[in-house]
Amino acid sequence: MQLYEIISLIGFILGTILHIVLSILIVQRKHKTKGEFIFLFLVISVAMWHFGNTVSLFSFLLFRKSLFSVNFIADAISYAGIGFMPSLLLHTAVSFLFENNPHIKKSLQRLIIIGIYLPVVPFLRVIKNFIELSDSSLPTPAIHYVKPFVCWLILSLFISAGISRWVSKMGDEKEERKFHLAIFWVVTIIAVFIGFTALLNGNRIPYAGDYLVLVSMLSSIFPSIIFAYYVYRYNYMEFVLRRSAFYSFLTLILICLYYFGIKQLTKYLERQYLVNAKILEAVFVINLVFWFPTLREMIQRLLRKLMFYRTIDSEYLLNELSHVISTDPLIHFTKLLKHVVESIQKATAIKTTNLLLFKSERIQIIGDKRYVPISLGNIYHIIQFFAHGEFIVLNRYEVKDVSVINEMRLLDAIFIFPIFVNRKLTGLLSLGRAKRVMQIASDNLDQLMIIANEIGSAVEKSKIIEEKLALERKMYENEKLSSLGRLSTSVAHEVKNPLSSIKAIVQVMREDIRKNDHLQEDLAIIVDEIDRLTKVVNQLLQFAKPGSDTKTSVRIGSVIHSTLVVLNHEAKQNKITTMSHIPSDLPALTADEGALKEIFFNLFLNAIQAMPSGGEIHILAHFQPESQTIQVTVADTGPGIPQESVQKIFEPFYTTKQTGTGLGLSIVKKKLEDMEATIDVKGNGQGASFVISFPFYEPEFMQI
């Protein structure tokens, strides 16, 4: 078998297989666009060209003569394929142009398409004449159509290359631009090569001319190889093909190279140098087996770098994420979930990723939809889909229920993975549309299923850890408060009783002496100081008193209003105006109403006492959907808080007032901590501002 025949047979076989695989890939793709249908016919026409030549050449090599019936069918298939190839190539290129430039009028588009297919008409006549003849060779009149057809083919290649160049500048994604630029160069080189071979008599060059013609005939493989490369490395145009198919294709190439390469080489050496072909072939096989492990590692590294870099990278990132979830101590669970969402987006190149956790009647959303108000009612049908505890992936393209599809569109979701805890649905992992050339690989879906399952396990462990920490904190606080309570009881017994006796004696003395006696003023000071000491003792007892577990649904606005009514008289005496801006639709809190009243009472009283010469108190409240908190701001127009005192004002017994006890803000902070709320203070020369954030949900773990 000659080298020319070996290269021809291997080339046409690979071209046939490659284009059949690409055709199947496009046929299996759902929701194909019009341009993809045209591209499918182009791939089929190229497959027909390679298949016809493969059958013709293989039959000749097999029987060592031309079989009329076989050649007749093979040539008809190959001629039909190449006849439509230039027009389909141009049609595919202009379809990309129309998609990227939708402003072109429909009538103009139709005229362009008609013009593209007009050159096919004379070639159909050639095919008709060929079929009607008994001889399978081209008739003499058809020879005159060859050079015009080659010119038309070259023109279509140049036009397609120009369109690819233009599209490469307009593409949104880097990989898409690189793809069209690569197509531009390859198609341009093919057009120049065919022009040199067919029009400039390159085919008449001795010895090399036949190979130039062969390369021209096989040149349609090269753009398809580039397309296949982008499909495998980047899942271009959202085509997905498993790696096993690619390895099968490479295996076929190796078999062909062995049979048509090694065996033919050993036979050649046997004829020329009279060596034993079987022994030589055995030596080649032994060396191949010996060097196979090293060769395999080199090939795998090369394939990972060239073909599967993105896939390997995704698998590594998802495996690393799975390890992080399973080993994380879960102390900062919300941060872990944010890391999960960010890592999935990085690994899969998904545009929108969301993690939905169900908390009683509300949903906590981590991801791109965190600012969108979504309730359980908005995704009712999705929840019902997973109601039976079945751990499957919900794919929007495979769902037939319109209600589920609409709810998935609300989430911008293409895939949804359920999160179960003890077979009870407690959340959803939602993945949206991928970037155009970075479709999620099918091999990653199983990894994401495992990650969703591990999130459910982490949720359950987080609740257990949080409950344990809460119990330990409560035990520590109770022990501390118990000690303080015992001390406070002792203080109350040792201090309050003597104070009561002293106050009674002083009041009797005031009644016994004359009203204008100078001792009256001294005795009044003693009574005031006794009252102040009694107040300090009472506040100390209040600070040591354990928090109440009685929680009800409370409206912040009502609590603030009732507290202002109590302090209204004192505010008027100090010429203070209170202004509150509280929305009527502010959500209710589940909290201890008495504790809330005491918190606001202390804050308002501090503001009043800070402005003895008059001023204003501004009270603002609003709901923060992004952090799921109710924020209340209490600001005054007093002298403010010195910067060095800002960090100390919540410490027990710290005060800047002459008559203060230093326990008011300590009580406020303690009661807010019991509610898992936070308080921030801002002090400057123009007043003080206290910002309280009440959580609208339990922040660290889910209620299951």
XYZ file of C-alpha atoms in Angstrom:
704
model
C 0.000 0.000 0.000
C 1.461 3.352 -1.053
C 1.974 6.253 1.376
C -0.486 8.330 -0.637
C -3.179 5.679 -0.227
C -2.488 5.318 3.527
C -2.759 9.081 4.130
C -5.886 9.273 1.951
C -7.665 6.425 3.722
C -6.779 7.600 7.260
C -7.709 11.199 6.429
C -11.097 10.378 4.895
C -11.952 7.896 7.691
C -11.136 10.456 10.392
C -13.022 13.151 8.485
C -16.084 10.907 8.214
C -16.051 9.932 11.892
C -15.385 13.487 13.081
C -18.290 14.972 11.119
C -20.690 12.158 12.023
C -19.888 12.756 15.711
C -20.427 16.508 15.297
C -23.710 15.876 13.461
C -24.979 13.636 16.283
C -23.869 16.258 18.800
C -25.867 18.996 17.074
C -28.931 16.764 16.582
C -28.978 15.889 20.294
C -28.822 19.541 21.319
C -32.181 20.865 22.487
C -33.650 24.220 21.494
C -31.489 24.638 18.393
C -31.413 28.023 16.720
C -31.930 28.579 13.004
C -28.212 29.097 12.513
C -27.461 25.781 14.220
C -29.815 23.943 11.843
C -27.909 25.419 8.887
C -24.621 24.482 10.520
C -25.955 20.922 10.922
C -26.563 20.642 7.162
C -23.063 22.010 6.514
C -21.518 19.329 8.750
C -23.636 16.653 7.035
C -22.495 17.822 3.598
C -18.827 17.645 4.671
C -19.486 14.185 6.165
C -20.987 13.087 2.834
C -17.876 14.275 0.983
C -15.539 12.325 3.273
C -17.794 9.282 3.462
C -18.100 8.969 -0.329
C -14.330 9.170 -0.783
C -13.777 6.705 2.086
C -16.087 4.101 0.531
C -14.582 4.526 -2.932
C -10.978 4.312 -1.739
C -11.616 1.464 0.707
C -13.350 -0.659 -1.941
C -10.439 -0.103 -4.325
C -7.856 -1.090 -1.695
C -9.946 -4.074 -0.630
C -10.566 -5.546 -4.084
C -7.672 -3.886 -5.958
C -10.072 -2.762 -8.650
C -12.894 -0.256 -9.116
C -16.403 -1.592 -8.572
C -18.940 0.275 -10.683
C -21.934 0.011 -8.320
C -19.888 0.995 -5.256
C -18.115 3.863 -6.990
C -21.383 5.082 -8.492
C -23.056 5.437 -5.082
C -19.911 6.738 -3.351
C -19.230 9.379 -6.007
C -22.868 10.509 -6.038
C -22.744 11.003 -2.249
C -19.416 12.847 -2.327
C -20.409 15.091 -5.289
C -23.733 15.982 -3.645
C -21.911 16.811 -0.407
C -19.286 19.056 -1.963
C -21.847 20.644 -4.309
C -23.829 22.141 -1.442
C -20.786 22.781 0.759
C -19.863 26.350 -0.419
C -23.462 27.603 -0.204
C -24.025 26.008 3.218
C -20.715 27.454 4.438
C -21.753 30.945 3.341
C -25.257 30.486 4.753
C -23.785 29.459 8.127
C -21.449 32.464 8.123
C -24.156 34.992 7.254
C -26.458 33.472 9.892
C -23.802 34.418 12.471
C -23.712 37.847 10.875
C -27.503 38.226 11.091
C -27.543 37.104 14.738
C -24.874 39.670 15.664
C -26.462 42.397 13.546
C -30.267 42.067 13.882
C -30.858 45.473 12.248
C -30.467 43.998 8.745
C -33.883 43.960 7.068
C -35.610 40.591 6.617
C -36.161 41.220 2.920
C -32.434 41.860 2.419
C -31.614 38.706 4.383
C -33.857 36.624 2.107
C -32.242 38.101 -1.037
C -28.764 37.307 0.294
C -29.748 33.703 1.054
C -31.291 33.235 -2.407
C -28.103 34.593 -3.982
C -26.021 32.186 -1.927
C -27.850 29.119 -3.303
C -28.065 30.208 -6.966
C -24.644 28.690 -7.898
C -25.917 25.274 -6.735
C -28.329 25.089 -9.698
C -25.776 24.389 -12.477
C -23.990 21.884 -10.285
C -27.243 19.979 -9.738
C -27.341 19.558 -13.513
C -23.881 17.956 -13.391
C -25.037 15.518 -10.717
C -28.160 14.698 -12.757
C -26.089 13.964 -15.863
C -23.679 11.898 -13.819
C -26.463 9.731 -12.390
C -28.068 9.193 -15.798
C -24.809 7.971 -17.381
C -23.730 4.366 -17.220
C -20.093 5.396 -16.763
C -19.260 6.724 -13.299
C -16.738 9.286 -14.571
C -17.670 12.906 -15.130
C -19.071 13.684 -18.586
C -17.046 15.982 -20.827
C -19.443 18.989 -20.538
C -19.224 18.784 -16.760
C -15.464 19.355 -16.891
C -16.174 22.976 -17.811
C -17.963 23.446 -14.492
C -14.947 22.418 -12.382
C -12.954 25.679 -12.430
C -16.048 27.914 -11.964
C -17.031 25.706 -9.029
C -13.521 25.990 -7.548
C -13.738 29.779 -7.937
C -17.110 29.770 -6.211
C -15.680 27.596 -3.423
C -12.688 29.924 -2.932
C -14.947 33.001 -2.969
C -17.247 31.467 -0.341
C -14.196 30.641 1.812
C -12.895 34.222 1.642
C -16.312 35.722 2.397
C -16.798 33.327 5.332
C -13.318 34.198 6.602
C -14.169 37.920 6.434
C -17.398 37.399 8.349
C -15.530 35.365 10.995
C -13.027 38.189 11.329
C -15.829 40.712 11.843
C -17.640 38.491 14.355
C -14.365 37.976 16.276
C -14.288 41.720 16.943
C -17.930 41.829 18.057
C -17.923 38.786 20.381
C -18.685 39.213 24.085
C -16.565 36.345 25.395
C -12.798 35.952 25.045
C -13.047 32.300 23.940
C -15.666 33.178 21.334
C -13.444 35.859 19.848
C -10.496 33.451 19.776
C -12.646 30.807 18.043
C -13.792 33.082 15.225
C -10.274 34.471 14.791
C -8.896 30.922 14.485
C -11.590 30.088 11.915
C -10.658 33.241 9.984
C -7.003 32.225 9.652
C -7.683 28.551 8.885
C -10.336 29.265 6.243
C -8.145 31.952 4.648
C -5.196 29.545 4.438
C -7.438 26.821 2.946
C -8.784 29.245 0.310
C -5.242 30.314 -0.684
C -4.064 26.684 -0.733
C -6.950 25.490 -2.925
C -6.459 28.468 -5.247
C -2.764 27.672 -5.628
C -3.439 23.969 -6.218
C -6.425 24.170 -8.597
C -6.096 27.536 -10.343
C -2.326 28.157 -10.387
C -1.502 24.590 -11.491
C 0.049 23.552 -8.207
C -1.348 20.095 -8.855
C 1.104 19.687 -11.770
C 4.189 19.928 -9.592
C 6.026 16.591 -9.877
C 5.449 14.199 -6.972
C 4.183 16.988 -4.650
C 1.201 17.804 -6.887
C -0.737 14.694 -5.889
C -0.227 15.449 -2.222
C -1.322 19.064 -2.699
C -4.560 17.792 -4.258
C -4.981 15.329 -1.375
C -4.494 18.052 1.258
C -7.017 20.225 -0.624
C -9.535 17.381 -0.547
C -8.960 16.845 3.192
C -8.809 20.561 4.066
C -12.428 20.619 5.301
C -11.254 18.630 8.347
C -9.255 21.519 9.783
C -12.112 23.976 10.591
C -14.051 21.057 12.076
C -11.065 20.120 14.247
C -10.980 23.687 15.575
C -14.703 23.554 16.275
C -14.295 20.174 18.011
C -11.414 21.606 20.045
C -13.594 24.435 21.343
C -16.455 22.040 22.040
C -14.238 19.835 24.168
C -12.217 22.514 25.917
C -14.876 25.200 26.419
C -18.184 23.396 25.629
C -18.604 25.950 22.866
C -22.159 27.034 22.026
C -23.290 24.964 25.049
C -22.510 21.648 23.329
C -21.584 18.994 25.878
C -19.820 15.735 25.054
C -18.343 13.353 27.584
C -14.595 12.853 27.644
C -14.962 9.119 26.953
C -16.126 9.850 23.376
C -13.002 11.871 22.738
C -10.740 9.130 24.091
C -12.563 6.616 21.877
C -11.845 8.847 18.895
C -8.155 9.002 19.824
C -8.076 5.222 20.244
C -9.371 4.823 16.696
C -6.628 7.150 15.456
C -3.996 5.064 17.248
C -5.370 1.848 15.732
C -5.226 3.368 12.251
C -1.696 4.618 12.820
C -0.629 1.196 14.053
C -2.178 -0.724 11.196
C -1.286 1.674 8.413
C 1.928 2.893 9.993
C 3.855 0.293 11.986
C 2.711 -2.715 9.969
C 3.372 -0.987 6.653
C 6.777 0.175 7.907
C 7.793 -3.356 8.913
C 6.655 -4.709 5.541
C 8.624 -2.014 3.741
C 11.760 -2.838 5.755
C 11.211 -6.529 5.018
C 11.077 -5.895 1.267
C 14.024 -3.506 1.158
C 16.397 -5.018 3.711
C 15.145 -8.625 3.963
C 14.469 -8.393 7.711
C 11.887 -10.534 9.508
C 8.747 -8.362 9.678
C 7.162 -10.339 12.509
C 10.221 -10.030 14.775
C 10.545 -6.335 13.963
C 6.870 -5.780 14.700
C 7.260 -7.684 18.011
C 10.176 -5.400 18.949
C 7.995 -2.348 18.241
C 5.170 -3.762 20.363
C 7.529 -4.630 23.279
C 8.956 -1.095 23.228
C 5.447 0.314 23.077
C 4.409 -1.722 26.141
C 7.599 -0.744 27.994
C 7.239 2.964 27.309
C 3.452 3.000 27.556
C 3.182 4.298 31.217
C 5.506 7.224 30.487
C 3.831 7.873 27.154
C 0.385 7.693 28.744
C 1.305 10.290 31.393
C 2.712 12.605 28.732
C -0.406 12.244 26.589
C -2.699 12.810 29.590
C -0.820 15.964 30.586
C -0.995 17.198 27.009
C -4.714 16.439 26.748
C -5.451 18.150 30.052
C -3.588 21.209 28.853
C -5.081 21.282 25.359
C -8.556 19.797 25.682
C -9.722 19.413 29.237
C -8.112 22.279 31.093
C -11.448 23.851 31.959
C -13.032 20.501 32.885
C -10.107 19.424 35.072
C -10.043 22.837 36.710
C -13.787 22.631 37.429
C -13.486 19.153 38.869
C -10.589 20.238 41.086
C -12.427 23.324 42.372
C -15.618 21.376 43.099
C -13.708 18.592 44.852
C -11.878 21.208 46.913
C -15.198 22.867 47.783
C -16.656 19.519 48.832
C -13.667 18.973 51.119
C -14.040 22.474 52.628
C -17.727 21.905 53.424
C -17.095 18.532 55.053
C -14.170 19.775 57.195
C -15.292 23.310 58.089
C -15.872 23.850 61.842
C -19.143 25.665 60.925
C -18.610 28.447 63.447
C -19.296 31.084 60.787
C -21.876 29.201 58.770
C -23.152 32.169 56.749
C -19.622 32.978 55.557
C -19.183 29.339 54.549
C -22.373 29.442 52.464
C -21.212 32.629 50.726
C -17.936 30.870 49.954
C -19.898 27.912 48.534
C -21.856 30.155 46.140
C -18.742 32.035 45.006
C -16.778 28.808 44.476
C -19.556 27.209 42.403
C -19.713 30.292 40.182
C -15.952 30.207 39.722
C -15.851 26.466 38.980
C -18.782 26.311 36.560
C -18.723 29.836 35.013
C -22.425 30.173 35.823
C -23.707 33.733 35.619
C -26.216 33.465 38.491
C -25.946 31.127 41.480
C -28.262 31.257 44.489
C -28.580 29.290 47.705
C -32.074 29.405 49.236
C -32.492 28.317 52.867
C -35.978 27.923 54.313
C -36.407 29.547 57.726
C -39.907 29.063 59.147
C -42.101 31.089 56.779
C -39.226 33.048 55.230
C -36.356 32.402 52.824
C -32.756 33.425 53.350
C -31.084 33.920 49.963
C -27.338 33.890 49.477
C -26.272 34.881 45.981
C -27.348 37.172 43.151
C -31.049 37.173 44.162
C -30.418 38.229 47.787
C -32.051 41.626 47.201
C -35.126 40.163 45.467
C -38.129 39.550 47.782
C -38.955 35.869 47.196
C -41.397 34.012 49.427
C -42.229 30.329 49.775
C -45.405 30.975 47.790
C -43.362 32.187 44.822
C -41.657 28.756 44.508
C -44.529 26.573 45.737
C -44.523 24.196 42.729
C -40.742 23.705 42.904
C -41.068 22.774 46.584
C -43.855 20.334 45.718
C -41.628 18.769 43.046
C -39.180 17.725 45.790
C -41.869 17.030 48.411
C -41.307 13.255 48.317
C -37.639 13.557 49.245
C -36.340 12.413 45.854
C -32.759 13.583 45.334
C -32.703 14.505 41.632
C -31.676 17.502 39.556
C -34.426 19.745 38.244
C -33.535 20.740 34.668
C -35.622 23.543 33.173
C -35.241 22.183 29.647
C -36.682 18.819 30.677
C -39.596 20.053 32.821
C -43.078 20.004 31.304
C -44.965 21.708 34.148
C -45.471 25.350 33.104
C -45.801 26.504 36.734
C -42.416 25.012 37.632
C -40.832 26.587 34.536
C -42.199 30.033 35.438
C -40.911 29.720 39.006
C -37.486 28.679 37.717
C -37.473 31.737 35.476
C -38.168 33.869 38.542
C -34.958 32.462 40.041
C -33.096 32.668 36.671
C -32.483 28.952 37.196
C -31.560 26.298 34.644
C -30.643 23.638 37.230
C -31.992 23.289 40.781
C -30.511 20.891 43.341
C -32.533 20.073 46.484
C -31.032 20.349 49.970
C -32.499 17.786 52.366
C -32.095 17.301 56.105
C -33.557 13.995 57.288
C -35.460 13.752 53.960
C -37.092 17.106 54.626
C -36.546 19.868 52.050
C -34.711 22.711 53.791
C -33.223 24.595 50.853
C -32.412 24.796 47.153
C -29.205 25.309 45.195
C -30.086 27.234 42.034
C -27.753 27.509 39.023
C -28.577 29.857 36.176
C -27.480 30.111 32.577
C -23.814 29.636 31.774
C -21.729 32.008 29.748
C -22.262 31.348 26.052
C -19.089 29.342 25.567
C -18.715 27.977 29.092
C -21.637 25.625 29.498
C -21.542 23.489 32.640
C -20.081 20.081 31.912
C -22.345 17.112 32.484
C -19.617 15.442 34.571
C -19.917 18.266 37.107
C -23.621 17.639 37.794
C -22.860 14.615 39.977
C -20.326 16.669 41.936
C -22.898 19.405 42.499
C -25.392 16.803 43.728
C -22.826 15.684 46.296
C -22.165 19.302 47.300
C -25.918 19.934 47.777
C -26.099 16.832 49.976
C -23.103 18.027 52.012
C -24.719 21.453 52.439
C -27.717 19.686 53.984
C -25.425 17.792 56.367
C -23.606 21.022 57.203
C -26.930 22.742 57.940
C -27.859 19.989 60.385
C -24.440 20.057 62.080
C -24.549 23.864 62.209
C -27.801 23.780 64.117
C -26.406 21.273 66.614
C -23.226 23.331 67.085
C -25.177 26.576 67.426
C -27.531 25.062 69.973
C -24.540 23.751 71.939
C -22.813 27.139 71.841
C -26.029 28.918 72.813
C -26.478 26.527 75.728
C -22.882 27.054 76.856
C -23.244 30.830 76.574
C -26.476 30.708 78.541
C -24.888 28.546 81.232
C -21.928 30.921 81.467
C -24.205 33.981 81.612
C -26.436 32.329 84.193
C -23.421 31.446 86.324
C -22.096 34.981 86.075
C -25.471 36.524 86.774
C -26.064 34.088 89.587
C -22.888 35.281 91.268
C -23.855 38.882 90.601
C -27.358 38.156 91.828
C -26.077 36.786 95.109
C -23.867 39.845 95.455
C -26.767 42.121 94.573
C -29.023 40.450 97.132
C -26.357 40.957 99.750
C -25.978 44.573 98.704
C -29.723 45.057 98.802
C -29.870 43.624 102.313
C -26.784 45.436 103.597
C -27.373 48.769 101.857
C -31.073 49.252 101.133
C -32.259 48.486 104.654
C -29.861 50.967 106.324
C -30.685 53.523 103.650
C -34.401 53.119 104.355
C -33.770 53.621 108.080
C -31.606 56.690 107.481
C -34.173 58.182 105.099
C -36.993 57.630 107.645
C -34.988 59.293 110.414
C -34.079 62.267 108.206
C -37.688 62.772 107.132
C -38.784 62.748 110.830
C -36.088 65.303 111.642
C -37.321 67.551 108.829
C -40.802 67.436 110.275
C -39.538 68.294 113.772
C -37.572 71.432 112.862
C -38.867 74.695 111.534
C -39.304 75.147 107.806
C -37.022 78.182 107.663
C -34.290 76.434 109.580
C -30.970 76.239 107.682
C -30.852 72.472 108.448
C -33.837 71.882 106.126
C -31.620 72.358 103.047
C -28.963 69.989 104.402
C -31.541 67.324 105.257
C -33.087 67.646 101.742
C -29.659 66.984 100.216
C -29.353 63.874 102.396
C -32.763 62.584 101.169
C -31.790 63.188 97.515
C -28.525 61.320 97.931
C -30.306 58.445 99.639
C -32.746 58.271 96.675
C -29.803 58.268 94.286
C -28.130 55.412 96.149
C -31.397 53.490 96.158
C -31.672 53.988 92.395
C -28.129 52.657 91.927
C -28.953 49.562 93.958
C -32.182 48.979 91.998
C -30.334 49.263 88.679
C -27.687 46.865 89.921
C -30.415 44.370 90.772
C -31.986 44.921 87.336
C -28.633 44.344 85.622
C -28.147 41.083 87.476
C -31.676 39.872 86.816
C -31.800 37.079 84.160
C -33.517 37.922 80.888
C -37.113 36.942 80.410
C -37.957 34.093 78.024
C -41.417 35.524 77.362
C -41.494 36.550 73.705
C -44.448 37.860 71.745
C -45.065 39.533 68.399
C -44.223 43.190 69.014
C -44.574 46.283 66.840
C -41.547 48.558 67.203
C -43.637 51.643 66.514
C -46.064 50.896 69.371
C -43.245 50.319 71.877
C -41.490 53.569 70.903
C -44.744 55.533 71.083
C -45.660 54.218 74.565
C -42.139 54.946 75.849
C -42.263 58.530 74.528
C -45.576 59.058 76.318
C -43.929 58.164 79.635
C -41.041 60.609 79.038
C -43.176 63.333 77.464
C -43.357 65.457 80.645
C -39.606 65.386 81.217
C -38.949 66.205 77.560
C -41.213 69.274 77.717
C -39.509 70.490 80.894
C -36.170 70.416 79.069
C -37.657 72.032 75.922
C -36.947 68.953 73.805
C -38.859 68.067 70.635
C -39.164 64.425 69.591
C -39.684 63.510 65.941
C -40.259 59.906 64.891
C -40.414 58.467 61.368
C -41.625 54.889 61.626
C -43.333 53.186 58.631
C -46.740 51.700 59.383
C -45.883 48.530 57.414
C -42.745 47.790 59.449
C -42.681 44.019 60.162
C -43.354 42.807 63.691
C -40.584 41.395 65.882
C -40.704 38.329 68.104
C -39.186 39.679 71.325
C -39.736 40.525 75.000
C -41.847 43.707 74.984
C -40.739 44.709 78.495
C -37.086 44.487 77.492
C -37.722 46.611 74.402
C -39.441 49.301 76.491
C -36.529 49.379 78.914
C -34.022 49.648 76.027
C -35.776 52.610 74.431
C -36.502 54.214 77.820
C -32.792 54.301 78.677
C -31.823 55.615 75.242
C -34.464 58.365 75.236
C -33.664 59.324 78.843
C -29.951 59.593 78.016
C -30.783 61.848 75.060
C -32.998 64.082 77.233
C -30.354 64.340 79.950
C -27.697 65.186 77.354
C -29.654 68.324 76.285
C -30.540 70.322 79.444
C -30.881 73.507 77.356
C -33.242 71.963 74.821
C -32.848 70.246 71.479
C -34.313 67.565 69.230
C -34.538 63.780 69.294
C -34.920 62.038 65.902
C -36.173 58.449 65.792
C -35.977 56.579 62.478
C -36.918 52.964 61.732
C -36.851 50.925 58.525
C -36.518 47.352 57.258
C -33.240 46.271 55.601
C -34.087 43.443 53.109
C -30.450 42.721 52.196
C -29.497 41.971 55.820
C -32.980 40.903 56.974
C -32.915 43.357 59.920
C -35.067 46.119 61.367
C -32.865 49.147 61.951
C -33.797 51.815 64.524
C -31.777 55.042 64.860
C -32.033 57.334 67.907
C -30.183 60.624 67.326
C -30.021 63.810 69.397
C -28.653 67.320 68.840
C -26.704 67.459 72.096
C -22.955 67.963 72.639
C -22.166 64.442 71.428
C -19.862 61.824 72.913
C -16.077 62.323 73.116
C -14.167 59.962 70.853
C -12.226 58.477 73.750
C -15.494 57.629 75.531
C -17.249 55.883 72.617
C -15.650 52.489 73.381
C -16.371 52.759 77.131
C -19.968 53.937 77.377
C -21.357 50.377 77.458
C -19.110 49.323 80.344
C -20.865 48.957 83.748
C -20.579 51.988 86.041
C -18.940 54.149 83.387
C -20.580 57.585 83.211
C -19.735 61.153 82.172
C -22.653 62.685 84.112
C -22.434 63.982 87.663
C -25.593 62.166 88.758
C -25.333 59.094 86.473
C -25.012 55.523 87.681
C -23.236 54.166 84.594
C -25.593 51.197 84.273
C -28.223 52.454 81.810
C -26.356 51.709 78.559
C -24.887 48.503 80.064
C -28.450 47.276 80.614
C -29.333 48.304 77.032
C -26.397 46.370 75.544
C -27.055 43.278 77.661
C -30.712 43.096 76.712
C -29.880 43.623 73.014
C -27.370 40.779 73.183
C -30.091 38.560 74.618
C -32.120 39.381 71.490
C -29.069 38.777 69.234
C -29.314 42.427 68.177
C -26.447 44.896 67.736
C -25.961 48.542 68.656
C -23.536 51.041 67.138
C -22.837 54.558 68.354
C -21.608 57.606 66.500
C -20.598 60.659 68.511
C -19.339 64.039 67.342
C -19.701 67.710 68.228
C -23.190 67.839 66.682
C -24.915 65.128 68.720
C -24.927 61.401 69.335
C -26.551 58.688 67.253
C -27.376 55.123 68.363
C -28.169 52.593 65.592
C -29.843 49.339 66.669
C -30.214 46.385 64.284
C -32.823 43.803 65.311
C -32.502 40.486 63.414
C -35.632 39.552 61.511
C -34.589 35.887 61.494
C -32.232 33.637 63.387
C -28.958 34.411 61.661
C -26.599 31.470 62.000
C -28.606 28.284 61.671
C -31.829 27.147 60.156
C -35.011 26.291 61.918
C -35.726 22.751 60.835
